[in-house]
């Protein structure tokens, strides 16, 4: 038997994802990160979403609301280029992520990861043609492209990257 780790019983990966993305983009220190975390938790309490999120996790709409209402101007730009395109091929999605991340400093991609191993929000910290690296609250470090998909997970491609649930942030 192993002990539970942060995130094993709670659904706060979305909150950590937003804080971690803000750290990359805005260069937040520890105190500022704690303050943002606190602001997000108070916001979720005011909107009466906190119990649901603690138990079940955070959906795309809540992520968007927090980015708009709490994070606000701390992040200059946020875009969801694939929001209306659920059947985006992995090659197209991957190429756009590479292009975005190579477009300048202080960029991050906030994305949902699914499949049999994941139901999780994470932050893409860097990406190459072969591998995606994360700045993650639950010890997810990297995924190889050959094991990823953007449409339906399979035994050979179990990691589902969700283009419709992806924010490009700078």
PDB file of N, CA and C in Angstrom, residues 20-116:
ATOM      1  N   UNK A  20       0.400  27.363 -11.934  1.00  0.00           N
ATOM      2  CA  UNK A  20       1.685  27.025 -12.549  1.00  0.00           C
ATOM      3  C   UNK A  20       1.882  27.736 -13.886  1.00  0.00           C
ATOM      4  N   UNK A  21       0.833  27.842 -14.691  1.00  0.00           N
ATOM      5  CA  UNK A  21       0.936  28.588 -15.953  1.00  0.00           C
ATOM      6  C   UNK A  21       1.243  30.061 -15.668  1.00  0.00           C
ATOM      7  N   UNK A  22       0.609  30.609 -14.657  1.00  0.00           N
ATOM      8  CA  UNK A  22       0.852  32.011 -14.293  1.00  0.00           C
ATOM      9  C   UNK A  22       2.282  32.211 -13.806  1.00  0.00           C
ATOM     10  N   UNK A  23       2.822  31.217 -13.128  1.00  0.00           N
ATOM     11  CA  UNK A  23       4.219  31.302 -12.685  1.00  0.00           C
ATOM     12  C   UNK A  23       5.157  31.405 -13.874  1.00  0.00           C
ATOM     13  N   UNK A  24       4.904  30.598 -14.905  1.00  0.00           N
ATOM     14  CA  UNK A  24       5.751  30.626 -16.101  1.00  0.00           C
ATOM     15  C   UNK A  24       5.612  31.955 -16.823  1.00  0.00           C
ATOM     16  N   UNK A  25       4.390  32.379 -17.053  1.00  0.00           N
ATOM     17  CA  UNK A  25       4.127  33.553 -17.881  1.00  0.00           C
ATOM     18  C   UNK A  25       4.471  34.855 -17.160  1.00  0.00           C
ATOM     19  N   UNK A  26       4.112  34.938 -15.886  1.00  0.00           N
ATOM     20  CA  UNK A  26       4.273  36.195 -15.143  1.00  0.00           C
ATOM     21  C   UNK A  26       5.497  36.212 -14.238  1.00  0.00           C
ATOM     22  N   UNK A  27       6.184  35.075 -14.128  1.00  0.00           N
ATOM     23  CA  UNK A  27       7.330  35.010 -13.234  1.00  0.00           C
ATOM     24  C   UNK A  27       6.953  35.156 -11.773  1.00  0.00           C
ATOM     25  N   UNK A  28       5.783  34.627 -11.395  1.00  0.00           N
ATOM     26  CA  UNK A  28       5.326  34.754 -10.006  1.00  0.00           C
ATOM     27  C   UNK A  28       6.261  34.032  -9.051  1.00  0.00           C
ATOM     28  N   UNK A  29       6.541  34.675  -7.928  1.00  0.00           N
ATOM     29  CA  UNK A  29       7.299  34.043  -6.860  1.00  0.00           C
ATOM     30  C   UNK A  29       6.362  33.236  -5.974  1.00  0.00           C
ATOM     31  N   UNK A  30       6.930  32.705  -4.895  1.00  0.00           N
ATOM     32  CA  UNK A  30       6.142  31.847  -4.010  1.00  0.00           C
ATOM     33  C   UNK A  30       4.983  32.591  -3.366  1.00  0.00           C
ATOM     34  N   UNK A  31       5.235  33.780  -2.845  1.00  0.00           N
ATOM     35  CA  UNK A  31       4.174  34.536  -2.177  1.00  0.00           C
ATOM     36  C   UNK A  31       3.066  34.926  -3.150  1.00  0.00           C
ATOM     37  N   UNK A  32       3.443  35.359  -4.343  1.00  0.00           N
ATOM     38  CA  UNK A  32       2.442  35.733  -5.355  1.00  0.00           C
ATOM     39  C   UNK A  32       1.649  34.512  -5.817  1.00  0.00           C
ATOM     40  N   UNK A  33       2.309  33.368  -5.904  1.00  0.00           N
ATOM     41  CA  UNK A  33       1.623  32.130  -6.287  1.00  0.00           C
ATOM     42  C   UNK A  33       0.613  31.714  -5.229  1.00  0.00           C
ATOM     43  N   UNK A  34       1.017  31.830  -3.970  1.00  0.00           N
ATOM     44  CA  UNK A  34       0.094  31.519  -2.873  1.00  0.00           C
ATOM     45  C   UNK A  34      -1.104  32.467  -2.880  1.00  0.00           C
ATOM     46  N   UNK A  35      -0.843  33.726  -3.158  1.00  0.00           N
ATOM     47  CA  UNK A  35      -1.918  34.721  -3.228  1.00  0.00           C
ATOM     48  C   UNK A  35      -2.887  34.378  -4.357  1.00  0.00           C
ATOM     49  N   UNK A  36      -2.378  34.020  -5.525  1.00  0.00           N
ATOM     50  CA  UNK A  36      -3.246  33.648  -6.645  1.00  0.00           C
ATOM     51  C   UNK A  36      -4.051  32.392  -6.306  1.00  0.00           C
ATOM     52  N   UNK A  37      -3.403  31.404  -5.697  1.00  0.00           N
ATOM     53  CA  UNK A  37      -4.105  30.193  -5.276  1.00  0.00           C
ATOM     54  C   UNK A  37      -5.260  30.559  -4.346  1.00  0.00           C
ATOM     55  N   UNK A  38      -4.978  31.416  -3.387  1.00  0.00           N
ATOM     56  CA  UNK A  38      -6.002  31.854  -2.431  1.00  0.00           C
ATOM     57  C   UNK A  38      -7.138  32.580  -3.150  1.00  0.00           C
ATOM     58  N   UNK A  39      -6.820  33.455  -4.082  1.00  0.00           N
ATOM     59  CA  UNK A  39      -7.847  34.171  -4.840  1.00  0.00           C
ATOM     60  C   UNK A  39      -8.733  33.206  -5.617  1.00  0.00           C
ATOM     61  N   UNK A  40      -8.128  32.187  -6.193  1.00  0.00           N
ATOM     62  CA  UNK A  40      -8.907  31.198  -6.953  1.00  0.00           C
ATOM     63  C   UNK A  40      -9.836  30.420  -6.023  1.00  0.00           C
ATOM     64  N   UNK A  41      -9.330  29.997  -4.879  1.00  0.00           N
ATOM     65  CA  UNK A  41     -10.144  29.240  -3.924  1.00  0.00           C
ATOM     66  C   UNK A  41     -11.310  30.099  -3.419  1.00  0.00           C
ATOM     67  N   UNK A  42     -11.041  31.358  -3.081  1.00  0.00           N
ATOM     68  CA  UNK A  42     -12.130  32.248  -2.646  1.00  0.00           C
ATOM     69  C   UNK A  42     -13.141  32.478  -3.768  1.00  0.00           C
ATOM     70  N   UNK A  43     -12.666  32.597  -4.991  1.00  0.00           N
ATOM     71  CA  UNK A  43     -13.559  32.755  -6.143  1.00  0.00           C
ATOM     72  C   UNK A  43     -14.473  31.532  -6.281  1.00  0.00           C
ATOM     73  N   UNK A  44     -13.896  30.343  -6.171  1.00  0.00           N
ATOM     74  CA  UNK A  44     -14.690  29.112  -6.279  1.00  0.00           C
ATOM     75  C   UNK A  44     -15.682  28.981  -5.134  1.00  0.00           C
ATOM     76  N   UNK A  45     -15.302  29.493  -3.969  1.00  0.00           N
ATOM     77  CA  UNK A  45     -16.223  29.504  -2.835  1.00  0.00           C
ATOM     78  C   UNK A  45     -17.399  30.461  -3.110  1.00  0.00           C
ATOM     79  N   UNK A  46     -17.094  31.651  -3.633  1.00  0.00           N
ATOM     80  CA  UNK A  46     -18.150  32.631  -3.941  1.00  0.00           C
ATOM     81  C   UNK A  46     -19.109  32.113  -5.020  1.00  0.00           C
ATOM     82  N   UNK A  47     -18.576  31.393  -5.999  1.00  0.00           N
ATOM     83  CA  UNK A  47     -19.422  30.874  -7.080  1.00  0.00           C
ATOM     84  C   UNK A  47     -20.083  29.541  -6.695  1.00  0.00           C
ATOM     85  N   UNK A  48     -19.793  29.096  -5.489  1.00  0.00           N
ATOM     86  CA  UNK A  48     -20.341  27.841  -4.946  1.00  0.00           C
ATOM     87  C   UNK A  48     -19.893  26.602  -5.738  1.00  0.00           C
ATOM     88  N   UNK A  49     -18.745  26.709  -6.394  1.00  0.00           N
ATOM     89  CA  UNK A  49     -18.199  25.591  -7.161  1.00  0.00           C
ATOM     90  C   UNK A  49     -17.164  24.782  -6.388  1.00  0.00           C
ATOM     91  N   UNK A  50     -16.694  25.298  -5.257  1.00  0.00           N
ATOM     92  CA  UNK A  50     -15.584  24.663  -4.551  1.00  0.00           C
ATOM     93  C   UNK A  50     -15.856  23.208  -4.160  1.00  0.00           C
ATOM     94  N   UNK A  51     -16.982  22.875  -3.527  1.00  0.00           N
ATOM     95  CA  UNK A  51     -17.191  21.459  -3.166  1.00  0.00           C
ATOM     96  C   UNK A  51     -17.178  20.526  -4.382  1.00  0.00           C
ATOM     97  N   UNK A  52     -17.845  20.938  -5.453  1.00  0.00           N
ATOM     98  CA  UNK A  52     -17.899  20.108  -6.667  1.00  0.00           C
ATOM     99  C   UNK A  52     -16.498  19.905  -7.247  1.00  0.00           C
ATOM    100  N   UNK A  53     -15.698  20.967  -7.271  1.00  0.00           N
ATOM    101  CA  UNK A  53     -14.358  20.886  -7.846  1.00  0.00           C
ATOM    102  C   UNK A  53     -13.432  20.060  -6.967  1.00  0.00           C
ATOM    103  N   UNK A  54     -13.559  20.209  -5.663  1.00  0.00           N
ATOM    104  CA  UNK A  54     -12.735  19.392  -4.764  1.00  0.00           C
ATOM    105  C   UNK A  54     -12.986  17.907  -4.991  1.00  0.00           C
ATOM    106  N   UNK A  55     -14.212  17.545  -5.264  1.00  0.00           N
ATOM    107  CA  UNK A  55     -14.587  16.140  -5.416  1.00  0.00           C
ATOM    108  C   UNK A  55     -14.419  15.639  -6.850  1.00  0.00           C
ATOM    109  N   UNK A  56     -14.854  16.445  -7.823  1.00  0.00           N
ATOM    110  CA  UNK A  56     -14.944  15.949  -9.200  1.00  0.00           C
ATOM    111  C   UNK A  56     -13.998  16.595 -10.192  1.00  0.00           C
ATOM    112  N   UNK A  57     -13.319  17.647  -9.809  1.00  0.00           N
ATOM    113  CA  UNK A  57     -12.431  18.324 -10.745  1.00  0.00           C
ATOM    114  C   UNK A  57     -13.107  19.499 -11.427  1.00  0.00           C
ATOM    115  N   UNK A  58     -12.358  20.134 -12.301  1.00  0.00           N
ATOM    116  CA  UNK A  58     -12.774  21.378 -12.911  1.00  0.00           C
ATOM    117  C   UNK A  58     -12.987  21.207 -14.407  1.00  0.00           C
ATOM    118  N   UNK A  59     -14.071  21.782 -14.901  1.00  0.00           N
ATOM    119  CA  UNK A  59     -14.362  21.730 -16.321  1.00  0.00           C
ATOM    120  C   UNK A  59     -13.812  22.934 -17.065  1.00  0.00           C
ATOM    121  N   UNK A  60     -13.937  22.879 -18.370  1.00  0.00           N
ATOM    122  CA  UNK A  60     -13.415  23.918 -19.248  1.00  0.00           C
ATOM    123  C   UNK A  60     -14.022  25.287 -18.957  1.00  0.00           C
ATOM    124  N   UNK A  61     -15.316  25.328 -18.704  1.00  0.00           N
ATOM    125  CA  UNK A  61     -15.990  26.605 -18.441  1.00  0.00           C
ATOM    126  C   UNK A  61     -15.444  27.267 -17.175  1.00  0.00           C
ATOM    127  N   UNK A  62     -15.199  26.478 -16.149  1.00  0.00           N
ATOM    128  CA  UNK A  62     -14.660  27.026 -14.901  1.00  0.00           C
ATOM    129  C   UNK A  62     -13.236  27.525 -15.096  1.00  0.00           C
ATOM    130  N   UNK A  63     -12.432  26.764 -15.844  1.00  0.00           N
ATOM    131  CA  UNK A  63     -11.069  27.226 -16.159  1.00  0.00           C
ATOM    132  C   UNK A  63     -11.139  28.598 -16.827  1.00  0.00           C
ATOM    133  N   UNK A  64     -12.010  28.727 -17.825  1.00  0.00           N
ATOM    134  CA  UNK A  64     -12.153  29.997 -18.537  1.00  0.00           C
ATOM    135  C   UNK A  64     -12.599  31.122 -17.635  1.00  0.00           C
ATOM    136  N   UNK A  65     -13.534  30.839 -16.741  1.00  0.00           N
ATOM    137  CA  UNK A  65     -14.016  31.863 -15.805  1.00  0.00           C
ATOM    138  C   UNK A  65     -12.906  32.335 -14.874  1.00  0.00           C
ATOM    139  N   UNK A  66     -12.110  31.409 -14.386  1.00  0.00           N
ATOM    140  CA  UNK A  66     -11.010  31.777 -13.492  1.00  0.00           C
ATOM    141  C   UNK A  66      -9.965  32.594 -14.245  1.00  0.00           C
ATOM    142  N   UNK A  67      -9.644  32.172 -15.464  1.00  0.00           N
ATOM    143  CA  UNK A  67      -8.673  32.940 -16.252  1.00  0.00           C
ATOM    144  C   UNK A  67      -9.166  34.366 -16.476  1.00  0.00           C
ATOM    145  N   UNK A  68     -10.449  34.522 -16.757  1.00  0.00           N
ATOM    146  CA  UNK A  68     -11.006  35.855 -17.024  1.00  0.00           C
ATOM    147  C   UNK A  68     -11.203  36.669 -15.747  1.00  0.00           C
ATOM    148  N   UNK A  69     -11.822  36.058 -14.728  1.00  0.00           N
ATOM    149  CA  UNK A  69     -12.254  36.813 -13.546  1.00  0.00           C
ATOM    150  C   UNK A  69     -11.213  36.932 -12.441  1.00  0.00           C
ATOM    151  N   UNK A  70     -10.305  35.973 -12.356  1.00  0.00           N
ATOM    152  CA  UNK A  70      -9.315  35.998 -11.271  1.00  0.00           C
ATOM    153  C   UNK A  70      -7.926  36.352 -11.805  1.00  0.00           C
ATOM    154  N   UNK A  71      -7.469  35.613 -12.798  1.00  0.00           N
ATOM    155  CA  UNK A  71      -6.134  35.871 -13.349  1.00  0.00           C
ATOM    156  C   UNK A  71      -6.127  37.188 -14.112  1.00  0.00           C
ATOM    157  N   UNK A  72      -7.143  37.407 -14.920  1.00  0.00           N
ATOM    158  CA  UNK A  72      -7.345  38.675 -15.617  1.00  0.00           C
ATOM    159  C   UNK A  72      -6.152  39.148 -16.411  1.00  0.00           C
ATOM    160  N   UNK A  73      -5.712  40.355 -16.116  1.00  0.00           N
ATOM    161  CA  UNK A  73      -4.642  41.007 -16.871  1.00  0.00           C
ATOM    162  C   UNK A  73      -3.253  40.490 -16.548  1.00  0.00           C
ATOM    163  N   UNK A  74      -3.127  39.592 -15.600  1.00  0.00           N
ATOM    164  CA  UNK A  74      -1.800  39.020 -15.322  1.00  0.00           C
ATOM    165  C   UNK A  74      -1.275  38.297 -16.562  1.00  0.00           C
ATOM    166  N   UNK A  75      -2.206  37.720 -17.326  1.00  0.00           N
ATOM    167  CA  UNK A  75      -1.851  37.050 -18.577  1.00  0.00           C
ATOM    168  C   UNK A  75      -2.329  37.945 -19.712  1.00  0.00           C
ATOM    169  N   UNK A  76      -1.407  38.322 -20.590  1.00  0.00           N
ATOM    170  CA  UNK A  76      -1.725  39.250 -21.671  1.00  0.00           C
ATOM    171  C   UNK A  76      -2.640  38.643 -22.728  1.00  0.00           C
ATOM    172  N   UNK A  77      -2.408  37.404 -23.054  1.00  0.00           N
ATOM    173  CA  UNK A  77      -3.130  36.804 -24.169  1.00  0.00           C
ATOM    174  C   UNK A  77      -3.524  35.368 -23.844  1.00  0.00           C
ATOM    175  N   UNK A  78      -4.753  35.033 -24.170  1.00  0.00           N
ATOM    176  CA  UNK A  78      -5.201  33.638 -24.051  1.00  0.00           C
ATOM    177  C   UNK A  78      -6.074  33.340 -25.263  1.00  0.00           C
ATOM    178  N   UNK A  79      -5.807  32.195 -25.857  1.00  0.00           N
ATOM    179  CA  UNK A  79      -6.547  31.803 -27.052  1.00  0.00           C
ATOM    180  C   UNK A  79      -6.844  30.316 -26.988  1.00  0.00           C
ATOM    181  N   UNK A  80      -7.959  29.955 -27.601  1.00  0.00           N
ATOM    182  CA  UNK A  80      -8.346  28.543 -27.724  1.00  0.00           C
ATOM    183  C   UNK A  80      -8.520  28.248 -29.218  1.00  0.00           C
ATOM    184  N   UNK A  81      -7.422  28.060 -29.941  1.00  0.00           N
ATOM    185  CA  UNK A  81      -7.513  27.928 -31.396  1.00  0.00           C
ATOM    186  C   UNK A  81      -8.270  26.695 -31.877  1.00  0.00           C
ATOM    187  N   UNK A  82      -8.450  25.700 -31.028  1.00  0.00           N
ATOM    188  CA  UNK A  82      -9.113  24.470 -31.450  1.00  0.00           C
ATOM    189  C   UNK A  82     -10.448  24.231 -30.753  1.00  0.00           C
ATOM    190  N   UNK A  83     -10.980  25.269 -30.119  1.00  0.00           N
ATOM    191  CA  UNK A  83     -12.206  25.124 -29.336  1.00  0.00           C
ATOM    192  C   UNK A  83     -13.355  24.515 -30.147  1.00  0.00           C
ATOM    193  N   UNK A  84     -13.470  24.889 -31.404  1.00  0.00           N
ATOM    194  CA  UNK A  84     -14.571  24.425 -32.255  1.00  0.00           C
ATOM    195  C   UNK A  84     -14.189  23.244 -33.140  1.00  0.00           C
ATOM    196  N   UNK A  85     -13.022  22.632 -32.891  1.00  0.00           N
ATOM    197  CA  UNK A  85     -12.523  21.588 -33.790  1.00  0.00           C
ATOM    198  C   UNK A  85     -12.178  20.294 -33.033  1.00  0.00           C
ATOM    199  N   UNK A  86     -13.192  19.537 -32.627  1.00  0.00           N
ATOM    200  CA  UNK A  86     -12.939  18.332 -31.822  1.00  0.00           C
ATOM    201  C   UNK A  86     -12.210  17.219 -32.573  1.00  0.00           C
ATOM    202  N   UNK A  87     -12.230  17.232 -33.893  1.00  0.00           N
ATOM    203  CA  UNK A  87     -11.580  16.178 -34.657  1.00  0.00           C
ATOM    204  C   UNK A  87     -10.213  16.595 -35.198  1.00  0.00           C
ATOM    205  N   UNK A  88      -9.569  17.531 -34.528  1.00  0.00           N
ATOM    206  CA  UNK A  88      -8.257  18.004 -34.949  1.00  0.00           C
ATOM    207  C   UNK A  88      -7.253  16.852 -34.915  1.00  0.00           C
ATOM    208  N   UNK A  89      -6.584  16.583 -36.036  1.00  0.00           N
ATOM    209  CA  UNK A  89      -5.559  15.524 -36.036  1.00  0.00           C
ATOM    210  C   UNK A  89      -4.381  15.893 -35.142  1.00  0.00           C
ATOM    211  N   UNK A  90      -3.747  14.896 -34.584  1.00  0.00           N
ATOM    212  CA  UNK A  90      -2.606  15.121 -33.698  1.00  0.00           C
ATOM    213  C   UNK A  90      -1.512  15.921 -34.399  1.00  0.00           C
ATOM    214  N   UNK A  91      -1.220  15.615 -35.664  1.00  0.00           N
ATOM    215  CA  UNK A  91      -0.153  16.332 -36.376  1.00  0.00           C
ATOM    216  C   UNK A  91      -0.431  17.832 -36.427  1.00  0.00           C
ATOM    217  N   UNK A  92      -1.667  18.221 -36.692  1.00  0.00           N
ATOM    218  CA  UNK A  92      -2.040  19.638 -36.749  1.00  0.00           C
ATOM    219  C   UNK A  92      -1.914  20.277 -35.374  1.00  0.00           C
ATOM    220  N   UNK A  93      -2.467  19.624 -34.366  1.00  0.00           N
ATOM    221  CA  UNK A  93      -2.436  20.140 -32.997  1.00  0.00           C
ATOM    222  C   UNK A  93      -0.996  20.273 -32.504  1.00  0.00           C
ATOM    223  N   UNK A  94      -0.202  19.238 -32.719  1.00  0.00           N
ATOM    224  CA  UNK A  94       1.185  19.226 -32.258  1.00  0.00           C
ATOM    225  C   UNK A  94       1.969  20.356 -32.929  1.00  0.00           C
ATOM    226  N   UNK A  95       1.817  20.509 -34.243  1.00  0.00           N
ATOM    227  CA  UNK A  95       2.529  21.555 -34.983  1.00  0.00           C
ATOM    228  C   UNK A  95       2.172  22.947 -34.459  1.00  0.00           C
ATOM    229  N   UNK A  96       0.901  23.180 -34.151  1.00  0.00           N
ATOM    230  CA  UNK A  96       0.491  24.481 -33.620  1.00  0.00           C
ATOM    231  C   UNK A  96       1.061  24.724 -32.228  1.00  0.00           C
ATOM    232  N   UNK A  97       1.133  23.674 -31.414  1.00  0.00           N
ATOM    233  CA  UNK A  97       1.740  23.835 -30.093  1.00  0.00           C
ATOM    234  C   UNK A  97       3.221  24.183 -30.224  1.00  0.00           C
ATOM    235  N   UNK A  98       3.928  23.486 -31.128  1.00  0.00           N
ATOM    236  CA  UNK A  98       5.351  23.781 -31.350  1.00  0.00           C
ATOM    237  C   UNK A  98       5.523  25.218 -31.824  1.00  0.00           C
ATOM    238  N   UNK A  99       4.736  25.628 -32.802  1.00  0.00           N
ATOM    239  CA  UNK A  99       4.830  26.997 -33.325  1.00  0.00           C
ATOM    240  C   UNK A  99       4.562  28.035 -32.243  1.00  0.00           C
ATOM    241  N   UNK A 100       3.539  27.796 -31.435  1.00  0.00           N
ATOM    242  CA  UNK A 100       3.214  28.747 -30.375  1.00  0.00           C
ATOM    243  C   UNK A 100       4.347  28.849 -29.359  1.00  0.00           C
ATOM    244  N   UNK A 101       4.836  27.715 -28.907  1.00  0.00           N
ATOM    245  CA  UNK A 101       5.867  27.737 -27.866  1.00  0.00           C
ATOM    246  C   UNK A 101       7.182  28.321 -28.375  1.00  0.00           C
ATOM    247  N   UNK A 102       7.442  28.227 -29.678  1.00  0.00           N
ATOM    248  CA  UNK A 102       8.660  28.809 -30.253  1.00  0.00           C
ATOM    249  C   UNK A 102       8.485  30.286 -30.574  1.00  0.00           C
ATOM    250  N   UNK A 103       7.296  30.823 -30.371  1.00  0.00           N
ATOM    251  CA  UNK A 103       6.995  32.197 -30.756  1.00  0.00           C
ATOM    252  C   UNK A 103       7.461  33.269 -29.792  1.00  0.00           C
ATOM    253  N   UNK A 104       8.093  32.920 -28.703  1.00  0.00           N
ATOM    254  CA  UNK A 104       8.567  33.918 -27.761  1.00  0.00           C
ATOM    255  C   UNK A 104       8.682  33.348 -26.361  1.00  0.00           C
ATOM    256  N   UNK A 105       9.208  34.175 -25.471  1.00  0.00           N
ATOM    257  CA  UNK A 105       9.359  33.762 -24.075  1.00  0.00           C
ATOM    258  C   UNK A 105       8.051  33.929 -23.319  1.00  0.00           C
ATOM    259  N   UNK A 106       8.026  33.372 -22.133  1.00  0.00           N
ATOM    260  CA  UNK A 106       6.887  33.509 -21.220  1.00  0.00           C
ATOM    261  C   UNK A 106       5.592  33.035 -21.858  1.00  0.00           C
ATOM    262  N   UNK A 107       5.629  31.823 -22.365  1.00  0.00           N
ATOM    263  CA  UNK A 107       4.452  31.191 -22.956  1.00  0.00           C
ATOM    264  C   UNK A 107       4.218  29.849 -22.283  1.00  0.00           C
ATOM    265  N   UNK A 108       2.967  29.455 -22.241  1.00  0.00           N
ATOM    266  CA  UNK A 108       2.595  28.153 -21.699  1.00  0.00           C
ATOM    267  C   UNK A 108       1.310  27.716 -22.373  1.00  0.00           C
ATOM    268  N   UNK A 109       1.103  26.417 -22.381  1.00  0.00           N
ATOM    269  CA  UNK A 109      -0.134  25.852 -22.917  1.00  0.00           C
ATOM    270  C   UNK A 109      -0.804  25.086 -21.784  1.00  0.00           C
ATOM    271  N   UNK A 110      -2.011  25.459 -21.471  1.00  0.00           N
ATOM    272  CA  UNK A 110      -2.810  24.791 -20.450  1.00  0.00           C
ATOM    273  C   UNK A 110      -3.711  23.805 -21.191  1.00  0.00           C
ATOM    274  N   UNK A 111      -3.638  22.528 -20.860  1.00  0.00           N
ATOM    275  CA  UNK A 111      -4.379  21.536 -21.622  1.00  0.00           C
ATOM    276  C   UNK A 111      -4.910  20.402 -20.754  1.00  0.00           C
ATOM    277  N   UNK A 112      -5.972  19.786 -21.244  1.00  0.00           N
ATOM    278  CA  UNK A 112      -6.533  18.602 -20.600  1.00  0.00           C
ATOM    279  C   UNK A 112      -5.917  17.356 -21.231  1.00  0.00           C
ATOM    280  N   UNK A 113      -5.653  16.374 -20.383  1.00  0.00           N
ATOM    281  CA  UNK A 113      -5.105  15.101 -20.837  1.00  0.00           C
ATOM    282  C   UNK A 113      -6.040  14.006 -20.363  1.00  0.00           C
ATOM    283  N   UNK A 114      -6.435  13.147 -21.283  1.00  0.00           N
ATOM    284  CA  UNK A 114      -7.350  12.065 -20.945  1.00  0.00           C
ATOM    285  C   UNK A 114      -6.777  10.722 -21.347  1.00  0.00           C
ATOM    286  N   UNK A 115      -7.644   9.731 -21.322  1.00  0.00           N
ATOM    287  CA  UNK A 115      -7.250   8.365 -21.636  1.00  0.00           C
ATOM    288  C   UNK A 115      -7.348   7.504 -20.393  1.00  0.00           C
ATOM    289  N   UNK A 116      -6.941   6.247 -20.494  1.00  0.00           N
ATOM    290  CA  UNK A 116      -7.075   5.341 -19.353  1.00  0.00           C
ATOM    291  C   UNK A 116      -6.195   5.707 -18.161  1.00  0.00           C
TER     292      UNK A 116
END
